[in-house]
PDB file of C-alpha atoms in Angstrom:
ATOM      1  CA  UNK G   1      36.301 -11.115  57.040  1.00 58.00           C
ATOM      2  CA  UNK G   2      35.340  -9.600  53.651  1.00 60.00           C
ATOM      3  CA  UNK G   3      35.759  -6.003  53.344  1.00 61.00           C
ATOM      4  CA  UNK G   4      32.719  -3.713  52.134  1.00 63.00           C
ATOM      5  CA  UNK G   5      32.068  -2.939  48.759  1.00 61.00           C
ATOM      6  CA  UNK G   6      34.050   0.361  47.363  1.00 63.00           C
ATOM      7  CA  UNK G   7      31.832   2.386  45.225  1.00 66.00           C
ATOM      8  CA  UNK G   8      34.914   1.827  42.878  1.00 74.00           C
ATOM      9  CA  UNK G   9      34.018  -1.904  42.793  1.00 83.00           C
ATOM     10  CA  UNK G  10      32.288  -3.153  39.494  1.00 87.00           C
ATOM     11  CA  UNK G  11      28.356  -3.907  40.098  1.00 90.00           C
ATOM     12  CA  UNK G  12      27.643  -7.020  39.713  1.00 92.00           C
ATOM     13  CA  UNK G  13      26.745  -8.475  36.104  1.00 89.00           C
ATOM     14  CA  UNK G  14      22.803  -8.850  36.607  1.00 86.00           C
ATOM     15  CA  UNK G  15      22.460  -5.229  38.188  1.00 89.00           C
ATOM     16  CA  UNK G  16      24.429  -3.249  35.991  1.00 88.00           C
ATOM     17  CA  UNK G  17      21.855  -1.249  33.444  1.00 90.00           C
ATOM     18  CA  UNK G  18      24.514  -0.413  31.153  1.00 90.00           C
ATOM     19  CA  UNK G  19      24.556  -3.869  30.357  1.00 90.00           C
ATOM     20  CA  UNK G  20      21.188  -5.389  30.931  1.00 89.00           C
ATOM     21  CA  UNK G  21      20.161  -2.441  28.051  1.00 89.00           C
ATOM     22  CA  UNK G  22      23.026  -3.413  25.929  1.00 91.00           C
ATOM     23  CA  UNK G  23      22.737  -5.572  22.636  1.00 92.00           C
ATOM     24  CA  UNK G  24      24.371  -8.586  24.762  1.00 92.00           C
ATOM     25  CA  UNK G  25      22.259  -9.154  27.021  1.00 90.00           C
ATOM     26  CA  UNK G  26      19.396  -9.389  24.338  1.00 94.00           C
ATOM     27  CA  UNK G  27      18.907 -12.937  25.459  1.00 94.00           C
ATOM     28  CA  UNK G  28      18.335 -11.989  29.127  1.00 94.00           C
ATOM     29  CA  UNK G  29      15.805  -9.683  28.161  1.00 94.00           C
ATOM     30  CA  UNK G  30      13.858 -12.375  26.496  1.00 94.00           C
ATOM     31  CA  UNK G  31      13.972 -14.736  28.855  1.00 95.00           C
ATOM     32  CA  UNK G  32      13.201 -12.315  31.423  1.00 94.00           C
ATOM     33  CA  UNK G  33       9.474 -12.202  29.101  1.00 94.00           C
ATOM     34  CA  UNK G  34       9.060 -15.529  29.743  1.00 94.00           C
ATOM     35  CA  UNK G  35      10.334 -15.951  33.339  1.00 95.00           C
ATOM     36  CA  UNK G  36       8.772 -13.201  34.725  1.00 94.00           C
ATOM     37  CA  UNK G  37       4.590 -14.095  33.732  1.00 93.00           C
ATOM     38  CA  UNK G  38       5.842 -17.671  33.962  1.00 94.00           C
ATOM     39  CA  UNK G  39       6.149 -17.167  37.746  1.00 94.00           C
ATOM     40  CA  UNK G  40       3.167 -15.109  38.147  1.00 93.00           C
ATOM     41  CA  UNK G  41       0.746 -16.868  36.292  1.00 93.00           C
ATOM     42  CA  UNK G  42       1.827 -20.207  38.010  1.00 92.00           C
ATOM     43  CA  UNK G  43       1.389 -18.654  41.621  1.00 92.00           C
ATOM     44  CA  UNK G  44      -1.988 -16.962  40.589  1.00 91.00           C
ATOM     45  CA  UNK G  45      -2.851 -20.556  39.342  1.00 89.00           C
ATOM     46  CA  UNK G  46      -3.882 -19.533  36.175  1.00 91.00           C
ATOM     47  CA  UNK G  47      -5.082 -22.516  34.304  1.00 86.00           C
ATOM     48  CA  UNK G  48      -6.141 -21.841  30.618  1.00 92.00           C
ATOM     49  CA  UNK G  49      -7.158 -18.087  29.285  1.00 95.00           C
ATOM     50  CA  UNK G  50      -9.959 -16.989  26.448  1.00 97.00           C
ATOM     51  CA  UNK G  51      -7.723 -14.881  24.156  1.00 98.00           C
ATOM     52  CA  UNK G  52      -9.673 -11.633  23.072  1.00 98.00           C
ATOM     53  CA  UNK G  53      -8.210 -10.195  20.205  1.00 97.00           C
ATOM     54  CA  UNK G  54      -9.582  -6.666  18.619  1.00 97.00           C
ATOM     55  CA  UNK G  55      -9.025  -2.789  17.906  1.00 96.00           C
ATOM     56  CA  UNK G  56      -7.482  -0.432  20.023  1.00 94.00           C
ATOM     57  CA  UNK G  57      -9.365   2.342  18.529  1.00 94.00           C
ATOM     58  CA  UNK G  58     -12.783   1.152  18.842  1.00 97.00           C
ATOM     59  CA  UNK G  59     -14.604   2.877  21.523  1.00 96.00           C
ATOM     60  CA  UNK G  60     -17.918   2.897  22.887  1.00 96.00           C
ATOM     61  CA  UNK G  61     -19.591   5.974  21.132  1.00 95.00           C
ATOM     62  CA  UNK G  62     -17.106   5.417  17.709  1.00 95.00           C
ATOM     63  CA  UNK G  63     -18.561   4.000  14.611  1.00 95.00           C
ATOM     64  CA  UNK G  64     -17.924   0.280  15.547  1.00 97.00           C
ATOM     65  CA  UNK G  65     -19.217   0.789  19.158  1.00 96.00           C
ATOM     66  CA  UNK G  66     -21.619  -2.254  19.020  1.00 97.00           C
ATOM     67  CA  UNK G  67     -18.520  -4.578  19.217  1.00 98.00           C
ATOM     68  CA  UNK G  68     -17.248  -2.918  22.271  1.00 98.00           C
ATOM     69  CA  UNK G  69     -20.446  -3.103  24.341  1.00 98.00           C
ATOM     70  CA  UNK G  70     -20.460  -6.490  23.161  1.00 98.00           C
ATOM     71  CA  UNK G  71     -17.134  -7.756  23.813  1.00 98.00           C
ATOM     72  CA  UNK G  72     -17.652  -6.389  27.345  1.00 98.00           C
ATOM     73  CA  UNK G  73     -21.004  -8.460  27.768  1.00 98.00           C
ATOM     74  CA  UNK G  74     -19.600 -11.740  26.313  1.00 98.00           C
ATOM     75  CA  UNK G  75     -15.938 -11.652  28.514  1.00 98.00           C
ATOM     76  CA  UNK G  76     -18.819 -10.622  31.300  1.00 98.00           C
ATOM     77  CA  UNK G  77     -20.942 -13.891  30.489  1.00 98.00           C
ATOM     78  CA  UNK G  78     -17.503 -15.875  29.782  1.00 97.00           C
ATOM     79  CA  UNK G  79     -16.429 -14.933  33.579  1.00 96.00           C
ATOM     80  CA  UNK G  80     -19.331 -15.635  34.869  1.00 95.00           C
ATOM     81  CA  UNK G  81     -19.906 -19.629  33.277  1.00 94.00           C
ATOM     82  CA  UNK G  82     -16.538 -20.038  34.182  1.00 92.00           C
ATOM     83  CA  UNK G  83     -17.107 -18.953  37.484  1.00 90.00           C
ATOM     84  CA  UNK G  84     -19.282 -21.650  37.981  1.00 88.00           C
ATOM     85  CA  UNK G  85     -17.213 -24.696  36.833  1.00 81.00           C
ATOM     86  CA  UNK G  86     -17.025 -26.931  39.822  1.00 63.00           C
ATOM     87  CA  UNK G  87     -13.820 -27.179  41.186  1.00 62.00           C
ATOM     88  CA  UNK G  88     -12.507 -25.132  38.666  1.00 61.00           C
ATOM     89  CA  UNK G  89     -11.839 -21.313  39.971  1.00 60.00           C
ATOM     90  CA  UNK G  90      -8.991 -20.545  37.569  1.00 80.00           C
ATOM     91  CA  UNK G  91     -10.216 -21.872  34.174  1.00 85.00           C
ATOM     92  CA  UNK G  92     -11.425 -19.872  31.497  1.00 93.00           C
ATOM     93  CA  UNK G  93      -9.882 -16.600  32.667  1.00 95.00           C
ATOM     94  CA  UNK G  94     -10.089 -13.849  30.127  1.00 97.00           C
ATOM     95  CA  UNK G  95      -6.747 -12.482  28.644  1.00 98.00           C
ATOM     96  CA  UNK G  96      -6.467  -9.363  26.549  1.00 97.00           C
ATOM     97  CA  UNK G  97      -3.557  -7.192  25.152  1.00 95.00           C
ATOM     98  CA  UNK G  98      -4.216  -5.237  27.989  1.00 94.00           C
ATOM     99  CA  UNK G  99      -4.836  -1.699  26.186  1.00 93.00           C
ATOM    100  CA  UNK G 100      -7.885   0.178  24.944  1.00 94.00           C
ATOM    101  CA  UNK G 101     -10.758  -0.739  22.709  1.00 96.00           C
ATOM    102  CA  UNK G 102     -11.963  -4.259  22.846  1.00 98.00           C
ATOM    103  CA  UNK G 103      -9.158  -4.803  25.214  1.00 97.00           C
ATOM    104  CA  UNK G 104     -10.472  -2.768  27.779  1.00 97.00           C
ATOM    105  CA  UNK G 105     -13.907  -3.736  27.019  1.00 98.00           C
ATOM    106  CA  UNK G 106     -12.945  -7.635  27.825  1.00 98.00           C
ATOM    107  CA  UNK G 107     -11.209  -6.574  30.887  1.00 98.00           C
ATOM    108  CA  UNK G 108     -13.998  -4.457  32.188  1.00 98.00           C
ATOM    109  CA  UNK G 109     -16.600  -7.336  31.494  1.00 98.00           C
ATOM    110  CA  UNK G 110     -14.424  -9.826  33.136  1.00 97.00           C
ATOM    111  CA  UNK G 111     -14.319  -7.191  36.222  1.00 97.00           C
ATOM    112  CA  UNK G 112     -18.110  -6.469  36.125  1.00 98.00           C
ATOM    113  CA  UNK G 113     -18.809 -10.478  36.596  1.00 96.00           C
ATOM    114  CA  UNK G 114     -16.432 -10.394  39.811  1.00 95.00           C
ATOM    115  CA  UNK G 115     -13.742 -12.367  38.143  1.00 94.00           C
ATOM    116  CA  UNK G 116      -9.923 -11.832  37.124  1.00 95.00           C
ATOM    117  CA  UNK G 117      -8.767 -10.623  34.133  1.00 97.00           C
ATOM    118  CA  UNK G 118      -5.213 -11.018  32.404  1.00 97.00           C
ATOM    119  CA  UNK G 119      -4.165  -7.897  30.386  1.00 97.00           C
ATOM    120  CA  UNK G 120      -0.465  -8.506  28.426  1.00 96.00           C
ATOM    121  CA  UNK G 121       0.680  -5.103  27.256  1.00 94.00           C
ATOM    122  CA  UNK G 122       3.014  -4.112  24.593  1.00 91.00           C
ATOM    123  CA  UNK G 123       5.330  -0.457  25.215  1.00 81.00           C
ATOM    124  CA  UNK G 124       4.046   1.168  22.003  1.00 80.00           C
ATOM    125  CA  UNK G 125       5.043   5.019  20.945  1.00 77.00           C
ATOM    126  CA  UNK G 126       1.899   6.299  21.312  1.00 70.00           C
ATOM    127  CA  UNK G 127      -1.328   5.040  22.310  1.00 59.00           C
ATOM    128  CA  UNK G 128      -0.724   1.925  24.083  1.00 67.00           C
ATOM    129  CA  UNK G 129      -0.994   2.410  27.749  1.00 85.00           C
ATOM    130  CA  UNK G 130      -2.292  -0.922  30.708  1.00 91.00           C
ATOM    131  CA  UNK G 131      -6.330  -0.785  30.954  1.00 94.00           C
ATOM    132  CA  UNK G 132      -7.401   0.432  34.726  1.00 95.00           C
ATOM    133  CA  UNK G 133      -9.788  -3.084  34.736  1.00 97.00           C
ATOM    134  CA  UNK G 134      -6.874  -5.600  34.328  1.00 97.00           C
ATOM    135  CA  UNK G 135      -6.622  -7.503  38.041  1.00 96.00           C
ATOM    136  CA  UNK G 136      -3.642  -6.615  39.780  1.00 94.00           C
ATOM    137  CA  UNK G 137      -0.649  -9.153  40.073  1.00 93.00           C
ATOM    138  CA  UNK G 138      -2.097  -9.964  36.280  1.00 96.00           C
ATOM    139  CA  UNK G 139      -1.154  -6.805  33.768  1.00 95.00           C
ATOM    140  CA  UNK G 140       2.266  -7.757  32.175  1.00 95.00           C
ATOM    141  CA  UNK G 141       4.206  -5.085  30.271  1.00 94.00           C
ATOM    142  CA  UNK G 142       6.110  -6.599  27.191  1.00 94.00           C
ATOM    143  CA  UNK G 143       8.849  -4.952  24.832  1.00 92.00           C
ATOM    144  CA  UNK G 144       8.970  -8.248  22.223  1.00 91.00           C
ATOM    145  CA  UNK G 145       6.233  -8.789  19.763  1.00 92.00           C
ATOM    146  CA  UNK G 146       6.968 -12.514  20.059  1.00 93.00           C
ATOM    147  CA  UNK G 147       7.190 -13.112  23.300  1.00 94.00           C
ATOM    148  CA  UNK G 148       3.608 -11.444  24.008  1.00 94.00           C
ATOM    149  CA  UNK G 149       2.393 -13.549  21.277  1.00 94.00           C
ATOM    150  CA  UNK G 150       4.342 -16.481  22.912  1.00 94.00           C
ATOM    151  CA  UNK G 151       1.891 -15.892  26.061  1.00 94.00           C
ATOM    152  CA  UNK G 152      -1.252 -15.244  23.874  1.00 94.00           C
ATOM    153  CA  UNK G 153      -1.096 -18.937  22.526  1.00 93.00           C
ATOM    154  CA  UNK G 154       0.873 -20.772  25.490  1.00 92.00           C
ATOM    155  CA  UNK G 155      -2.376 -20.809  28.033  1.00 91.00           C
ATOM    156  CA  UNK G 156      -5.233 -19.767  25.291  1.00 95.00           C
ATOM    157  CA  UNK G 157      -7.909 -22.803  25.287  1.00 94.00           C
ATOM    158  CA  UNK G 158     -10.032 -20.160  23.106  1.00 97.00           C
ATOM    159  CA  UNK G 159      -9.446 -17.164  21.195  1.00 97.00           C
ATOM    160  CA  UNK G 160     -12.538 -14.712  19.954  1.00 98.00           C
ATOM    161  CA  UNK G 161     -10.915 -12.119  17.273  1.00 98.00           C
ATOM    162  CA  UNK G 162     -13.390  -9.263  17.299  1.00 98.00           C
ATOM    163  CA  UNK G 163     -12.617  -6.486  14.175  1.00 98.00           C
ATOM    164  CA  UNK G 164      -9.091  -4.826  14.466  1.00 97.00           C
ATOM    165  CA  UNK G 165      -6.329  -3.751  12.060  1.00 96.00           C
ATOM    166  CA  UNK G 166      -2.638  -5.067  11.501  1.00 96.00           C
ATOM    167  CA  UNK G 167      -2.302  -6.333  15.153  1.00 93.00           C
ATOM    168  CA  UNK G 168      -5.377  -7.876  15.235  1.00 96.00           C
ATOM    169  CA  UNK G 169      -4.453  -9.685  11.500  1.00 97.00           C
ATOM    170  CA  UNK G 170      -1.392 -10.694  12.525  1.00 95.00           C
ATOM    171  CA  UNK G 171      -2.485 -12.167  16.065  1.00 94.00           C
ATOM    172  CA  UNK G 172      -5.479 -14.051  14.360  1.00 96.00           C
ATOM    173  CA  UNK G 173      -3.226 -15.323  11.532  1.00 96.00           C
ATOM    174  CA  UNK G 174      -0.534 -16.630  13.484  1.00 94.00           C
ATOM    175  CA  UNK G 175      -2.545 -18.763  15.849  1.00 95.00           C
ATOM    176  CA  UNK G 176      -4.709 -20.238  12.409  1.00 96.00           C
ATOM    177  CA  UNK G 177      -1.381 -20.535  11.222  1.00 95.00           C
ATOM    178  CA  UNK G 178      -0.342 -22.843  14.062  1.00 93.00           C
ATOM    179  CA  UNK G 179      -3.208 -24.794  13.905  1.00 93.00           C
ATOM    180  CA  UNK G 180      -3.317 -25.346  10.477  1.00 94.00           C
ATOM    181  CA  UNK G 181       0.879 -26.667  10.410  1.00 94.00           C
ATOM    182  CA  UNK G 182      -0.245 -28.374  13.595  1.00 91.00           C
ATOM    183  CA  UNK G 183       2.754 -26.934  15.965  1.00 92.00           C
ATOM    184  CA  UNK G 184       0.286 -26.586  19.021  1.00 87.00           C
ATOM    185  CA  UNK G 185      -0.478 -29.565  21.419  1.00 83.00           C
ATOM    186  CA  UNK G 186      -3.887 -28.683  21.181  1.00 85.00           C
ATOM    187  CA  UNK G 187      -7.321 -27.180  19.583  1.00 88.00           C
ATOM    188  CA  UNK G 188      -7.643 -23.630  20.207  1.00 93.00           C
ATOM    189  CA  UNK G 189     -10.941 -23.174  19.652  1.00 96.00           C
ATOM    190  CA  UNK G 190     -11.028 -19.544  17.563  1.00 97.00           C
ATOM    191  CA  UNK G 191     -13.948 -17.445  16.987  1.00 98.00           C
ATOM    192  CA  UNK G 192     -14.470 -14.822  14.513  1.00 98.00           C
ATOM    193  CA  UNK G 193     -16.904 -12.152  15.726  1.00 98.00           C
ATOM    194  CA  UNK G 194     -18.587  -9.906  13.381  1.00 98.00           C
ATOM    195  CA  UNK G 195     -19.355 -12.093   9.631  1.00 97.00           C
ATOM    196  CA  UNK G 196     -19.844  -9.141   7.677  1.00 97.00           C
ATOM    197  CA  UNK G 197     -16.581  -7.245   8.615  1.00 98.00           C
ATOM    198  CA  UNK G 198     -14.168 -10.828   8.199  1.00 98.00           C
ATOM    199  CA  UNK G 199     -15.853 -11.445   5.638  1.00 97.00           C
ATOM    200  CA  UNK G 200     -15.151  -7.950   3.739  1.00 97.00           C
ATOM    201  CA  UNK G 201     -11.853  -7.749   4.682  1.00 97.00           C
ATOM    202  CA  UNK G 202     -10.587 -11.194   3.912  1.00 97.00           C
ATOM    203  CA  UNK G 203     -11.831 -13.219   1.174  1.00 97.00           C
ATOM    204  CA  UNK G 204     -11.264 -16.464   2.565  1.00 96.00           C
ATOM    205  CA  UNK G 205     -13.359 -18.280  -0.341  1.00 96.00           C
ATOM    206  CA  UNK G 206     -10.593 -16.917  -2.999  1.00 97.00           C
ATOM    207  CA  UNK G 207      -8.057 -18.531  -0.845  1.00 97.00           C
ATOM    208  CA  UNK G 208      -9.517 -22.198  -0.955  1.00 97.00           C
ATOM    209  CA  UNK G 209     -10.232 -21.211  -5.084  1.00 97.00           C
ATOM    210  CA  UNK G 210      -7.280 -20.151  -5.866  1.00 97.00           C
ATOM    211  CA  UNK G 211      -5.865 -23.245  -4.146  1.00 97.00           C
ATOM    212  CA  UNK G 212      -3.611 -21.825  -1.502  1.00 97.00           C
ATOM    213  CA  UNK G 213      -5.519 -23.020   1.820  1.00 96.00           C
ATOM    214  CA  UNK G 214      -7.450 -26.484   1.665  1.00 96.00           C
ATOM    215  CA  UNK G 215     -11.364 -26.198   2.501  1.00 96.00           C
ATOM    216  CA  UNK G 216     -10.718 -28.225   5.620  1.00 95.00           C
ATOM    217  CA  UNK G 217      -8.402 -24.817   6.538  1.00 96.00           C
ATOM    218  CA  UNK G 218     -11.929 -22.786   6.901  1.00 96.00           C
ATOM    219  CA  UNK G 219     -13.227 -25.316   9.756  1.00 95.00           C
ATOM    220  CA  UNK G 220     -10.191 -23.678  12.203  1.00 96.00           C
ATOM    221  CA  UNK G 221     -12.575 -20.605  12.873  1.00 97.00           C
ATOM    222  CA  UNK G 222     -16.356 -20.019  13.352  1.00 97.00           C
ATOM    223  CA  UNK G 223     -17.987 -17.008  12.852  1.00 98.00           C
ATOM    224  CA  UNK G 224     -20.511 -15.435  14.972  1.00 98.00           C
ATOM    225  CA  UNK G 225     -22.413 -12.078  15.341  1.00 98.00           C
ATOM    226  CA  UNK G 226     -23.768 -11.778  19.130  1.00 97.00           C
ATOM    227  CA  UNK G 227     -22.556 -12.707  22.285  1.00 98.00           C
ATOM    228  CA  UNK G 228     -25.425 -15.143  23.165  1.00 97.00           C
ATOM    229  CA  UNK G 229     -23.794 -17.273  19.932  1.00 97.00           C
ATOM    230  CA  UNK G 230     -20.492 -16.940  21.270  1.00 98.00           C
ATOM    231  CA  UNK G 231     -20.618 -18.149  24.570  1.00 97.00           C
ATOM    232  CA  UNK G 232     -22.374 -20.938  23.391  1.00 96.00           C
ATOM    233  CA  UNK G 233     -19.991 -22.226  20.519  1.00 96.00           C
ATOM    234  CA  UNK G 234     -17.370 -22.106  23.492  1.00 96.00           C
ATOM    235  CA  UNK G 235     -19.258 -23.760  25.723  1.00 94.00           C
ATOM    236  CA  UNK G 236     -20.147 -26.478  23.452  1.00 93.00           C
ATOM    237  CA  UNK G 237     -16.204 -26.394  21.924  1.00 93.00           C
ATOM    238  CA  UNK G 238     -14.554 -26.550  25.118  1.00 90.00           C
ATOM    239  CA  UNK G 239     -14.949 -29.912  27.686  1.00 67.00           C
ATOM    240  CA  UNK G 240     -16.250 -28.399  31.218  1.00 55.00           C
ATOM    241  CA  UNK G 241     -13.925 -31.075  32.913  1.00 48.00           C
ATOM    242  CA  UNK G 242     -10.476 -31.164  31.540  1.00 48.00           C
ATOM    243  CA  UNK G 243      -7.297 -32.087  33.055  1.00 45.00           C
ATOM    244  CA  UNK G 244      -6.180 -29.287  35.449  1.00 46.00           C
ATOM    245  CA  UNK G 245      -2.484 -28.061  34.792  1.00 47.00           C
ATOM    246  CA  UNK G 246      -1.082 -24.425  36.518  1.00 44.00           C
ATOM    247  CA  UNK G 247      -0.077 -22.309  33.640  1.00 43.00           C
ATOM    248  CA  UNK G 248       3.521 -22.245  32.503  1.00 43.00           C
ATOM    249  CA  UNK G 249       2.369 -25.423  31.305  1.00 46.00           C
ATOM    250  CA  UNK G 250       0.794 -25.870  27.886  1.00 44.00           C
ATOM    251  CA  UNK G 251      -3.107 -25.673  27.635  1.00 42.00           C
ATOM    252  CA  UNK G 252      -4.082 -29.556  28.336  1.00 43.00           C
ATOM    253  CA  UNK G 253      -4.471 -31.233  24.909  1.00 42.00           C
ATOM    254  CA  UNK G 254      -8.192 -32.666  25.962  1.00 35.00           C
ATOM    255  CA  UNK G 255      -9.356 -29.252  26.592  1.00 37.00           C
ATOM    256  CA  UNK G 256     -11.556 -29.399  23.270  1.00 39.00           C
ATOM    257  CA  UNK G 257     -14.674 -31.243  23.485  1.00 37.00           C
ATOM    258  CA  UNK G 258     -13.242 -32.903  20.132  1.00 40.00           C
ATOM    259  CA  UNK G 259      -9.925 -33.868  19.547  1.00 41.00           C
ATOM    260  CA  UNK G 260      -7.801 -33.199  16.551  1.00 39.00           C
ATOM    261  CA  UNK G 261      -7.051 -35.330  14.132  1.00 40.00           C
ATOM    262  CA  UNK G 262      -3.156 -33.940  13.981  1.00 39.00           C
ATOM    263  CA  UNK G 263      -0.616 -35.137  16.207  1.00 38.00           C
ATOM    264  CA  UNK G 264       0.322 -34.036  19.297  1.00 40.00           C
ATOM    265  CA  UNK G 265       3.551 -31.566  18.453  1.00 39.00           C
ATOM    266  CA  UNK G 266       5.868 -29.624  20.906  1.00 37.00           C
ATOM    267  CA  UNK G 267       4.682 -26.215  22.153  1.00 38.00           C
ATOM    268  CA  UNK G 268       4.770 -23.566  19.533  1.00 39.00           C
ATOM    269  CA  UNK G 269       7.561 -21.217  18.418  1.00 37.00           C
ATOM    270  CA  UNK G 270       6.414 -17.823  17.721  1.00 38.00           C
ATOM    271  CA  UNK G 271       7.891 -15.559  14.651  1.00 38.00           C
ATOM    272  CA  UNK G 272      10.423 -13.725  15.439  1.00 37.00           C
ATOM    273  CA  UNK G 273       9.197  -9.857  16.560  1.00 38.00           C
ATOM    274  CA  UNK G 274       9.534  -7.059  14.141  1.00 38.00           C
ATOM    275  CA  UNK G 275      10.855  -4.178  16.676  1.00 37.00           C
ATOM    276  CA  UNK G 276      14.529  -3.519  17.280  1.00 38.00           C
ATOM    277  CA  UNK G 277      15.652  -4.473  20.967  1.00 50.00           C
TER     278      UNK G 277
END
């Protein structure tokens, strides 16, 4: 018969927090960001997300409030057509960061059409705190830079990159970047949402002139100004019946109503994340 545990005996490996929090067990704590939505995206049958990407600090009555009301009305009308996909109740479901500004605003649309939202927050210092409009069993609370961004592209069919700062530059860059080198099984189908602020705050002409992106680079994004526009470049981007496939899979490769001319690669690899662990 085995004897009860002492409260002198060692805790076992995997519920000890003195080493869980310890530089060694780094790699546990980074699987543990995949694992963890892995599992609950595949039993909420997530399918394929629309990424919204945008400021934190934009809110309704600030000087860029348009984009907020807006990006609440287009995840509203993005919920709602994808609500009515035939056989298809967990397609299109709109992801955010999961913290203020256009965040919330694409979680609150999502909720005002009666559909689920994803919301993947990142523990910040200061203002970064879950949205109250992300569905339950769907907010996920991430310490790695990378691995969020992992999730961002691993389900994404569509991302819409609404005016933001250094998160919002980085997120939008990495995907093009992904596309462009082709690493991604897949077209993500990325819209740009507002012309005249991408448009002042990266020159992407001077790029193509001064010969460090190829023209054919600028066909990886579209812009657009309204939400009426945006739902219907995704609409006519994305195929209404593609393959279904339970996240913690890749996006399915004939999501996009046109195929790319690159090769099917392996699923990307994210940069590594800036923050110490």
């Amino acid at each position: 018969m085995t004897a009860p545990p002492d409260d002198d005996d060692p805790p076992l490996a995997y519920r000890d927090p003195s080493f869980l929090d310890s530089d060694d067990a780094r790699p546990v704590r980074i699987l543990s960001e995949y694992l963890a939505p892995l599992r609950a995206l595949r039993e909420q049958q997530v399918c394929d997300t629309i990424v919204f990407f945008g400021s934190a600090r934009i809110t309704p009555a600030g000087p860029l409030g348009r984009y907020y009301n807006e990006a609440r009305e287009l995840a509203r009308a993005i919920t709602a057509w994808s609500m009515t996909l035939e056989g298809e109740p967990h397609r299109r479901i709109v992801c955010s960061g999961g913290g203020p500004g256009i965040m919330e605003a694409a979680n609150r649309g999502a909720r005002d059409a009666g559909g689920r939202s994803i919301g993947l927050n990142i523990g910040l210092p200061k203002e970064q705190r879950p949205n109250p409009y992300i569905t339950p069993g769907l907010s996920f609370e991430f310490h790695y830079f990378f691995m969020r961004k992992l999730w961002f592209a691993h389900t994404a069919c569509a991302l819409i990159a609404f005016p933001g700062g250094f998160g919002t530059l980085d997120e939008m860059f990495e995907i093009l970047t992904l596309q462009q080198t082709a690493k991604l099984d897949r077209k993500i189908v990325m819209l740009l949402y507002g012309t005249d602020y991408w448009r002042e705050i990266v020159d992407f002409d001077a790029l193509v002139r001064h010969g460090t992106v190829s023209p054919e680079d600028l066909k990886l994004f579209t812009f657009v100004d309204d939400p009426a526009t945006a739902l219907g470049a995704l609409q006519a981007g994305l195929s209404p019946t593609a393959p279904r496939r339970i996240s913690g899979q890749p996006a399915p490769a004939a999501t996009p109503a046109a195929d790319s001319d690159r090769p099917a690669r392996t699923p990307p690899r994210s940069a590594a994340g800036t923050r110490p662990a």
